[in-house]
Amino acid sequence: MDFGLEGASAFVAGASSGLGKAIAAELIKEGCRVAICSRDQARIEAAADDLNLSGKKLAVPIACDVTDEDQIKEALRESAEAFGGLNILVTNAGGPPPGFVDDFDASAWRDALELNLMSTINLSRHALPFLRAAAKDSFASILMVTSLTSKQPVPSLYLSNVSRAGVQGFAKSLSEELGPAGITVNTILPGYTRTDRLRHLSEAQSERSGQSTEEIEAEWGQNCALRRIGTESEFAAAATFLLSRRASYITGVSLSVDGGAVKSLL
Ligand SMILES: NC(=O)c1ccc[n+]([C@@H]2O[C@H](COP(=O)([O-])OP(=O)(O)OC[C@H]3O[C@@H](n4cnc5c(N)ncnc54)[C@H](OP(=O)(O)O)[C@@H]3O)[C@@H](O)[C@H]2O)c1
């Protein structure tokens, strides 16, 4: 299928590793120019070098902490200037630490909301002028990376469970408002997918339970219909479709890419 992404321009947040980097790689395969950001200059430059190995130089690295609104504004301005506009925004960041209700004070709650909810809102707000202009000329889409915890809370992931619910509310509201301008807004909900984040979660659980990380990850795999942990490229393929012109009549949806882990009917 031709996704119609050749020559489009994208900003992918949280992309020095894991799911963000995998989405950037897939967009580049489709011929997009992609600005990738993360907090660490050296890590994001190394990721861009990897993504540019094909020699086409379609990835542009930008150091930007998505919990800092001024850095977001500057990173988006820089990307739009480099590409002459912006068609695609992917909001993403690391996940908050695991733990139960007594494990977090108010500042930990605020940090999690900054990391996963406010970053999504601020990235979207400041990308909007560029996306509105792109929608008039060609197309524009937003995809917010959240988590299966949006649909089915995980007992040890309080901070994620709460902040993702806010993102879902924001995404649905935004899809309604931006629909008339032709901008699609969707969320994508990874289940257990093999990345650095997954390894950190299994190490934290291993410390609490004494089980090995291998046993824990094997159990997570067994909890979904497909009985295995997903790969970054499986996740990125679904994300790329939702961002593409071929998904032009899909907006306001929350797509689980979790091997059938969420057990609800809808
Ligand atoms: N993998 C899974 O199984 C899974 C399942 C459900 C939900 N999720 C969620 O999906 C998202 C991505 O997960 P992942 O597995 O790809 O995580 P990851 O491997 O930890 O990667 C996170 C990326 O975000 C960047 N980042 C972290 N904080 C940032 C900040 N404040 N500003 C800018 N960039 C930041 C990191 O780069 P730097 O360190 O260089 O900044 C890194 O590139 C997370 O929210 C995670 O909770 C993942």
mmCIF file of C-alpha atoms and ligand atoms in Angstrom:
data_model
loop_
_atom_site.group_PDB
_atom_site.id
_atom_site.type_symbol
_atom_site.label_atom_id
_atom_site.label_comp_id
_atom_site.label_asym_id
_atom_site.label_seq_id
_atom_site.Cartn_x
_atom_site.Cartn_y
_atom_site.Cartn_z
ATOM 1 C CA MET A 1 0.000 0.000 0.000
ATOM 2 C CA ASP A 2 1.270 3.503 -0.787
ATOM 3 C CA PHE A 3 0.728 5.513 2.411
ATOM 4 C CA GLY A 4 1.084 8.809 0.523
ATOM 5 C CA LEU A 5 3.782 10.025 2.896
ATOM 6 C CA GLU A 6 6.555 10.729 0.373
ATOM 7 C CA GLY A 7 7.853 14.278 0.984
ATOM 8 C CA ALA A 8 5.708 14.850 4.110
ATOM 9 C CA SER A 9 7.312 16.313 7.232
ATOM 10 C CA ALA A 10 6.957 15.028 10.790
ATOM 11 C CA PHE A 11 7.927 15.793 14.387
ATOM 12 C CA VAL A 12 8.300 12.721 16.608
ATOM 13 C CA ALA A 13 8.869 13.308 20.325
ATOM 14 C CA GLY A 14 10.681 10.911 22.657
ATOM 15 C CA ALA A 15 12.513 9.336 19.732
ATOM 16 C CA SER A 16 16.096 8.571 20.776
ATOM 17 C CA SER A 17 15.016 4.958 21.446
ATOM 18 C CA GLY A 18 12.013 2.655 21.770
ATOM 19 C CA LEU A 19 8.621 3.279 20.208
ATOM 20 C CA GLY A 20 9.281 6.894 19.148
ATOM 21 C CA LYS A 21 12.439 5.949 17.286
ATOM 22 C CA ALA A 22 10.660 2.996 15.654
ATOM 23 C CA ILE A 23 7.887 5.299 14.375
ATOM 24 C CA ALA A 24 10.509 7.718 13.018
ATOM 25 C CA ALA A 25 12.243 4.825 11.225
ATOM 26 C CA GLU A 26 8.995 3.700 9.598
ATOM 27 C CA LEU A 27 8.077 7.255 8.510
ATOM 28 C CA ILE A 28 11.529 7.637 6.979
ATOM 29 C CA LYS A 29 11.065 4.372 5.069
ATOM 30 C CA GLU A 30 7.932 5.943 3.603
ATOM 31 C CA GLY A 31 9.908 9.007 2.442
ATOM 32 C CA CYS A 32 9.079 11.471 5.256
ATOM 33 C CA ARG A 33 11.499 14.023 6.635
ATOM 34 C CA VAL A 34 11.411 13.602 10.405
ATOM 35 C CA ALA A 35 12.531 15.837 13.268
ATOM 36 C CA ILE A 36 13.209 13.613 16.279
ATOM 37 C CA CYS A 37 13.572 14.903 19.815
ATOM 38 C CA SER A 38 14.671 13.695 23.234
ATOM 39 C CA ARG A 39 16.278 15.300 26.286
ATOM 40 C CA ASP A 40 19.790 14.123 25.642
ATOM 41 C CA GLN A 41 21.781 15.748 22.816
ATOM 42 C CA ALA A 42 24.215 12.840 22.403
ATOM 43 C CA ARG A 43 21.457 10.191 22.429
ATOM 44 C CA ILE A 44 19.283 12.007 19.911
ATOM 45 C CA GLU A 45 22.214 12.643 17.588
ATOM 46 C CA ALA A 46 23.173 8.957 17.767
ATOM 47 C CA ALA A 47 19.571 8.012 16.934
ATOM 48 C CA ALA A 48 19.573 10.355 13.929
ATOM 49 C CA ASP A 49 22.858 8.828 12.740
ATOM 50 C CA ASP A 50 21.231 5.357 12.912
ATOM 51 C CA LEU A 51 18.133 6.527 11.074
ATOM 52 C CA ASN A 52 20.233 8.239 8.411
ATOM 53 C CA LEU A 53 22.328 5.147 7.695
ATOM 54 C CA SER A 54 20.514 4.728 4.379
ATOM 55 C CA GLY A 55 22.322 7.937 3.352
ATOM 56 C CA LYS A 56 19.195 9.994 2.707
ATOM 57 C CA LYS A 57 19.608 12.290 5.777
ATOM 58 C CA LEU A 58 15.855 12.431 6.433
ATOM 59 C CA ALA A 59 16.176 12.519 10.263
ATOM 60 C CA VAL A 60 16.964 15.802 12.022
ATOM 61 C CA PRO A 61 17.924 15.542 15.736
ATOM 62 C CA ILE A 62 16.726 18.178 18.216
ATOM 63 C CA ALA A 63 17.434 18.166 21.962
ATOM 64 C CA CYS A 64 14.156 19.031 23.681
ATOM 65 C CA ASP A 65 12.675 18.112 27.049
ATOM 66 C CA VAL A 66 8.930 17.799 26.431
ATOM 67 C CA THR A 67 8.165 18.834 30.016
ATOM 68 C CA ASP A 68 9.487 22.320 29.163
ATOM 69 C CA GLU A 69 7.024 24.400 27.147
ATOM 70 C CA ASP A 70 9.647 26.872 25.878
ATOM 71 C CA GLN A 71 11.809 24.037 24.569
ATOM 72 C CA ILE A 72 8.767 22.531 22.823
ATOM 73 C CA LYS A 73 7.942 25.830 21.103
ATOM 74 C CA GLU A 74 11.504 26.266 19.911
ATOM 75 C CA ALA A 75 11.866 22.647 18.715
ATOM 76 C CA LEU A 76 8.654 22.807 16.684
ATOM 77 C CA ARG A 77 9.592 26.183 15.190
ATOM 78 C CA GLU A 78 13.036 24.847 14.255
ATOM 79 C CA SER A 79 11.536 21.730 12.604
ATOM 80 C CA ALA A 80 8.895 23.614 10.656
ATOM 81 C CA GLU A 81 11.540 26.066 9.464
ATOM 82 C CA ALA A 82 13.881 23.244 8.379
ATOM 83 C CA PHE A 83 11.114 21.446 6.451
ATOM 84 C CA GLY A 84 9.064 24.435 5.272
ATOM 85 C CA GLY A 85 6.066 23.222 7.344
ATOM 86 C CA LEU A 86 4.831 20.262 9.343
ATOM 87 C CA ASN A 87 2.249 17.598 8.399
ATOM 88 C CA ILE A 88 2.591 15.153 11.273
ATOM 89 C CA LEU A 89 2.953 15.326 15.051
ATOM 90 C CA VAL A 90 3.649 12.292 17.234
ATOM 91 C CA THR A 91 3.452 13.014 20.968
ATOM 92 C CA ASN A 92 5.483 10.628 23.098
ATOM 93 C CA ALA A 93 7.873 10.542 26.074
ATOM 94 C CA GLY A 94 9.188 8.051 28.596
ATOM 95 C CA GLY A 95 6.794 6.384 31.005
ATOM 96 C CA PRO A 96 6.449 7.327 34.696
ATOM 97 C CA PRO A 97 7.897 5.059 37.419
ATOM 98 C CA PRO A 98 5.864 2.079 38.621
ATOM 99 C CA GLY A 99 4.435 1.943 42.145
ATOM 100 C CA PHE A 100 1.319 1.859 44.324
ATOM 101 C CA VAL A 101 -0.687 4.600 46.023
ATOM 102 C CA ASP A 102 1.588 4.984 49.077
ATOM 103 C CA ASP A 103 4.725 5.170 46.935
ATOM 104 C CA PHE A 104 4.208 8.687 45.543
ATOM 105 C CA ASP A 105 4.058 12.160 47.061
ATOM 106 C CA ALA A 106 2.325 15.094 45.390
ATOM 107 C CA SER A 107 5.427 16.130 43.464
ATOM 108 C CA ALA A 108 5.741 12.652 41.885
ATOM 109 C CA TRP A 109 2.108 12.940 40.742
ATOM 110 C CA ARG A 110 2.806 16.393 39.273
ATOM 111 C CA ASP A 111 5.932 15.117 37.487
ATOM 112 C CA ALA A 112 3.976 12.274 35.893
ATOM 113 C CA LEU A 113 1.253 14.630 34.715
ATOM 114 C CA GLU A 114 3.904 16.965 33.246
ATOM 115 C CA LEU A 115 5.645 14.054 31.508
ATOM 116 C CA ASN A 116 2.668 12.316 29.941
ATOM 117 C CA LEU A 117 -0.317 14.702 29.981
ATOM 118 C CA MET A 118 1.005 18.284 29.816
ATOM 119 C CA SER A 119 3.672 17.359 27.246
ATOM 120 C CA THR A 120 0.948 15.996 24.954
ATOM 121 C CA ILE A 121 -1.176 19.107 25.388
ATOM 122 C CA ASN A 122 1.724 21.533 24.874
ATOM 123 C CA LEU A 123 3.171 19.701 21.876
ATOM 124 C CA SER A 124 -0.271 19.722 20.245
ATOM 125 C CA ARG A 125 -0.995 23.384 21.078
ATOM 126 C CA HIS A 126 2.286 24.618 19.673
ATOM 127 C CA ALA A 127 2.207 22.387 16.596
ATOM 128 C CA LEU A 128 -1.304 23.524 15.670
ATOM 129 C CA PRO A 129 -0.398 26.629 13.621
ATOM 130 C CA PHE A 130 1.870 24.486 11.423
ATOM 131 C CA LEU A 131 -0.614 21.605 11.162
ATOM 132 C CA ARG A 132 -3.513 23.921 10.289
ATOM 133 C CA ALA A 133 -1.431 25.426 7.465
ATOM 134 C CA ALA A 134 -0.420 21.942 6.231
ATOM 135 C CA ALA A 135 -4.033 20.715 6.269
ATOM 136 C CA LYS A 136 -5.014 23.551 3.918
ATOM 137 C CA ASP A 137 -2.284 22.650 1.410
ATOM 138 C CA SER A 138 -2.082 18.849 1.751
ATOM 139 C CA PHE A 139 -2.827 16.892 4.952
ATOM 140 C CA ALA A 140 -2.120 16.882 8.677
ATOM 141 C CA SER A 141 -2.376 14.303 11.443
ATOM 142 C CA ILE A 142 -1.638 13.921 15.146
ATOM 143 C CA LEU A 143 -0.948 10.632 16.912
ATOM 144 C CA MET A 144 -0.563 10.431 20.693
ATOM 145 C CA VAL A 145 1.331 7.465 22.128
ATOM 146 C CA THR A 146 -0.369 6.403 25.375
ATOM 147 C CA SER A 147 -0.653 2.913 26.865
ATOM 148 C CA LEU A 148 -2.965 -0.050 27.306
ATOM 149 C CA THR A 149 -3.467 1.448 30.785
ATOM 150 C CA SER A 150 -5.836 3.944 29.056
ATOM 151 C CA LYS A 151 -8.330 1.099 28.660
ATOM 152 C CA GLN A 152 -7.292 -1.315 31.373
ATOM 153 C CA PRO A 153 -5.349 0.029 34.372
ATOM 154 C CA VAL A 154 -2.320 -2.011 35.468
ATOM 155 C CA PRO A 155 -2.239 -2.368 39.302
ATOM 156 C CA SER A 156 1.389 -1.194 39.743
ATOM 157 C CA LEU A 157 1.177 1.672 37.235
ATOM 158 C CA TYR A 158 -0.885 4.282 39.115
ATOM 159 C CA LEU A 159 0.890 7.263 37.540
ATOM 160 C CA SER A 160 0.423 5.925 34.023
ATOM 161 C CA ASN A 161 -3.199 4.845 34.645
ATOM 162 C CA VAL A 162 -4.157 8.385 35.680
ATOM 163 C CA SER A 163 -2.171 10.506 33.213
ATOM 164 C CA ARG A 164 -3.213 8.424 30.151
ATOM 165 C CA ALA A 165 -6.885 8.913 30.977
ATOM 166 C CA GLY A 166 -6.325 12.678 30.693
ATOM 167 C CA VAL A 167 -4.653 12.240 27.298
ATOM 168 C CA GLN A 168 -7.660 10.251 26.060
ATOM 169 C CA GLY A 169 -9.995 13.108 27.058
ATOM 170 C CA PHE A 170 -7.767 15.684 25.380
ATOM 171 C CA ALA A 171 -7.423 13.642 22.175
ATOM 172 C CA LYS A 172 -11.157 13.078 21.778
ATOM 173 C CA SER A 173 -11.901 16.777 22.372
ATOM 174 C CA LEU A 174 -9.213 17.830 19.905
ATOM 175 C CA SER A 175 -10.382 15.408 17.213
ATOM 176 C CA GLU A 176 -13.829 16.978 17.373
ATOM 177 C CA GLU A 177 -12.504 20.546 17.148
ATOM 178 C CA LEU A 178 -9.937 19.885 14.411
ATOM 179 C CA GLY A 179 -12.160 17.646 12.279
ATOM 180 C CA PRO A 180 -13.600 20.516 10.217
ATOM 181 C CA ALA A 181 -10.035 21.599 9.367
ATOM 182 C CA GLY A 182 -9.309 18.082 8.082
ATOM 183 C CA ILE A 183 -6.770 17.255 10.803
ATOM 184 C CA THR A 184 -7.019 13.742 12.240
ATOM 185 C CA VAL A 185 -6.260 13.095 15.929
ATOM 186 C CA ASN A 186 -5.865 9.561 17.259
ATOM 187 C CA THR A 187 -4.213 7.748 20.141
ATOM 188 C CA ILE A 188 -2.248 4.514 19.962
ATOM 189 C CA LEU A 189 -2.072 2.217 22.975
ATOM 190 C CA PRO A 190 0.969 -0.050 23.171
ATOM 191 C CA GLY A 191 0.743 -3.232 25.173
ATOM 192 C CA TYR A 192 3.897 -4.972 26.362
ATOM 193 C CA THR A 193 6.438 -4.158 23.652
ATOM 194 C CA ARG A 194 10.149 -4.935 23.773
ATOM 195 C CA THR A 195 11.944 -1.613 24.530
ATOM 196 C CA ASP A 196 14.211 -0.140 27.259
ATOM 197 C CA ARG A 197 11.061 0.884 29.165
ATOM 198 C CA LEU A 198 9.827 -2.725 29.266
ATOM 199 C CA ARG A 199 13.157 -3.873 30.688
ATOM 200 C CA HIS A 200 13.017 -1.156 33.414
ATOM 201 C CA LEU A 201 9.506 -2.280 34.387
ATOM 202 C CA SER A 202 10.474 -5.957 34.580
ATOM 203 C CA GLU A 203 13.572 -5.066 36.670
ATOM 204 C CA ALA A 204 11.407 -3.048 39.095
ATOM 205 C CA GLN A 205 8.944 -5.953 39.415
ATOM 206 C CA SER A 206 11.811 -8.396 39.831
ATOM 207 C CA GLU A 207 13.107 -6.390 42.814
ATOM 208 C CA ARG A 208 9.655 -6.486 44.431
ATOM 209 C CA SER A 209 8.801 -10.142 43.733
ATOM 210 C CA GLY A 210 12.149 -11.933 43.528
ATOM 211 C CA GLN A 211 11.161 -13.499 40.176
ATOM 212 C CA SER A 212 13.649 -13.168 37.317
ATOM 213 C CA THR A 213 13.033 -10.545 34.614
ATOM 214 C CA GLU A 214 12.785 -13.384 32.058
ATOM 215 C CA GLU A 215 9.971 -15.083 34.054
ATOM 216 C CA ILE A 216 8.131 -11.792 34.463
ATOM 217 C CA GLU A 217 8.352 -10.899 30.775
ATOM 218 C CA ALA A 218 7.252 -14.413 29.804
ATOM 219 C CA GLU A 219 4.145 -14.005 32.031
ATOM 220 C CA TRP A 220 3.336 -10.628 30.462
ATOM 221 C CA GLY A 221 3.553 -12.267 27.050
ATOM 222 C CA GLN A 222 1.147 -15.024 28.152
ATOM 223 C CA ASN A 223 -1.475 -12.451 29.247
ATOM 224 C CA CYS A 224 -2.477 -11.431 25.727
ATOM 225 C CA ALA A 225 -4.329 -13.373 23.032
ATOM 226 C CA LEU A 226 -1.214 -13.700 20.858
ATOM 227 C CA ARG A 227 0.778 -15.051 23.868
ATOM 228 C CA ARG A 228 3.916 -12.991 23.243
ATOM 229 C CA ILE A 229 5.459 -9.571 23.745
ATOM 230 C CA GLY A 230 5.205 -7.243 20.746
ATOM 231 C CA THR A 231 8.001 -5.718 18.706
ATOM 232 C CA GLU A 232 8.729 -2.052 18.053
ATOM 233 C CA SER A 233 8.287 -2.496 14.321
ATOM 234 C CA GLU A 234 4.809 -4.068 14.743
ATOM 235 C CA PHE A 235 3.823 -1.023 16.783
ATOM 236 C CA ALA A 236 5.392 1.449 14.336
ATOM 237 C CA ALA A 237 3.607 -0.097 11.333
ATOM 238 C CA ALA A 238 0.194 0.567 12.916
ATOM 239 C CA ALA A 239 1.261 4.084 13.943
ATOM 240 C CA THR A 240 2.420 4.919 10.425
ATOM 241 C CA PHE A 241 -0.896 3.826 8.936
ATOM 242 C CA LEU A 242 -2.853 6.024 11.389
ATOM 243 C CA LEU A 243 -0.653 9.009 10.535
ATOM 244 C CA SER A 244 -0.908 8.502 6.784
ATOM 245 C CA ARG A 245 -3.216 9.863 4.113
ATOM 246 C CA ARG A 246 -4.671 6.350 3.793
ATOM 247 C CA ALA A 247 -6.228 6.780 7.266
ATOM 248 C CA SER A 248 -7.881 10.063 6.276
ATOM 249 C CA TYR A 249 -11.365 9.022 7.543
ATOM 250 C CA ILE A 250 -10.144 7.768 10.923
ATOM 251 C CA THR A 251 -10.163 10.266 13.768
ATOM 252 C CA GLY A 252 -10.921 10.217 17.502
ATOM 253 C CA VAL A 253 -10.044 6.530 17.831
ATOM 254 C CA SER A 254 -7.799 4.754 20.327
ATOM 255 C CA LEU A 255 -6.038 1.857 18.661
ATOM 256 C CA SER A 256 -4.662 -0.862 20.928
ATOM 257 C CA VAL A 257 -1.517 -2.534 19.581
ATOM 258 C CA ASP A 258 -1.251 -5.049 22.386
ATOM 259 C CA GLY A 259 -1.637 -8.545 20.948
ATOM 260 C CA GLY A 260 -5.139 -8.713 22.436
ATOM 261 C CA ALA A 261 -4.169 -7.845 26.029
ATOM 262 C CA VAL A 262 -7.155 -5.583 26.747
ATOM 263 C CA LYS A 263 -10.164 -7.800 27.438
ATOM 264 C CA SER A 264 -13.041 -5.348 26.944
ATOM 265 C CA LEU A 265 -15.446 -5.659 23.986
ATOM 266 C CA LEU A 266 -14.679 -2.163 22.640
HETATM 267 N N1 LIG B 1 7.243 -0.449 25.757
HETATM 268 C C1 LIG B 1 6.116 -0.823 26.314
HETATM 269 O O1 LIG B 1 5.874 -2.011 26.563
HETATM 270 C C2 LIG B 1 5.049 0.194 26.625
HETATM 271 C C3 LIG B 1 3.779 -0.270 27.026
HETATM 272 C C4 LIG B 1 2.794 0.661 27.329
HETATM 273 C C5 LIG B 1 3.077 2.025 27.242
HETATM 274 N N2 LIG B 1 4.324 2.436 26.846
HETATM 275 C C6 LIG B 1 4.550 3.885 26.815
HETATM 276 O O2 LIG B 1 4.995 4.311 25.533
HETATM 277 C C7 LIG B 1 5.886 5.408 25.686
HETATM 278 C C8 LIG B 1 7.204 5.086 24.991
HETATM 279 O O3 LIG B 1 7.701 3.908 25.594
HETATM 280 P P1 LIG B 1 9.106 3.237 25.204
HETATM 281 O O4 LIG B 1 8.962 1.816 25.607
HETATM 282 O O5 LIG B 1 9.508 3.587 23.834
HETATM 283 O O6 LIG B 1 10.058 3.988 26.275
HETATM 284 P P2 LIG B 1 11.642 4.157 26.266
HETATM 285 O O7 LIG B 1 12.276 3.009 25.595
HETATM 286 O O8 LIG B 1 11.969 4.450 27.699
HETATM 287 O O9 LIG B 1 11.886 5.471 25.383
HETATM 288 C C9 LIG B 1 11.423 6.712 25.829
HETATM 289 C C10 LIG B 1 11.955 7.800 24.905
HETATM 290 O O10 LIG B 1 11.461 9.060 25.374
HETATM 291 C C11 LIG B 1 12.559 9.949 25.583
HETATM 292 N N3 LIG B 1 12.191 10.827 26.692
HETATM 293 C C12 LIG B 1 11.975 10.494 27.983
HETATM 294 N N4 LIG B 1 11.624 11.573 28.690
HETATM 295 C C13 LIG B 1 11.610 12.613 27.819
HETATM 296 C C14 LIG B 1 11.343 13.990 27.949
HETATM 297 N N5 LIG B 1 11.009 14.536 29.138
HETATM 298 N N6 LIG B 1 11.433 14.785 26.851
HETATM 299 C C15 LIG B 1 11.781 14.259 25.657
HETATM 300 N N7 LIG B 1 12.044 12.964 25.476
HETATM 301 C C16 LIG B 1 11.966 12.153 26.544
HETATM 302 C C17 LIG B 1 13.772 9.065 25.849
HETATM 303 O O11 LIG B 1 14.971 9.675 25.437
HETATM 304 P P3 LIG B 1 16.015 10.487 26.361
HETATM 305 O O12 LIG B 1 16.285 9.629 27.550
HETATM 306 O O13 LIG B 1 17.175 10.654 25.430
HETATM 307 O O14 LIG B 1 15.327 11.780 26.700
HETATM 308 C C18 LIG B 1 13.466 7.905 24.887
HETATM 309 O O15 LIG B 1 13.862 8.261 23.584
HETATM 310 C C19 LIG B 1 6.051 5.632 27.207
HETATM 311 O O16 LIG B 1 5.167 6.641 27.630
HETATM 312 C C20 LIG B 1 5.657 4.300 27.784
HETATM 313 O O17 LIG B 1 5.187 4.381 29.112
HETATM 314 C C21 LIG B 1 5.307 1.569 26.541
#
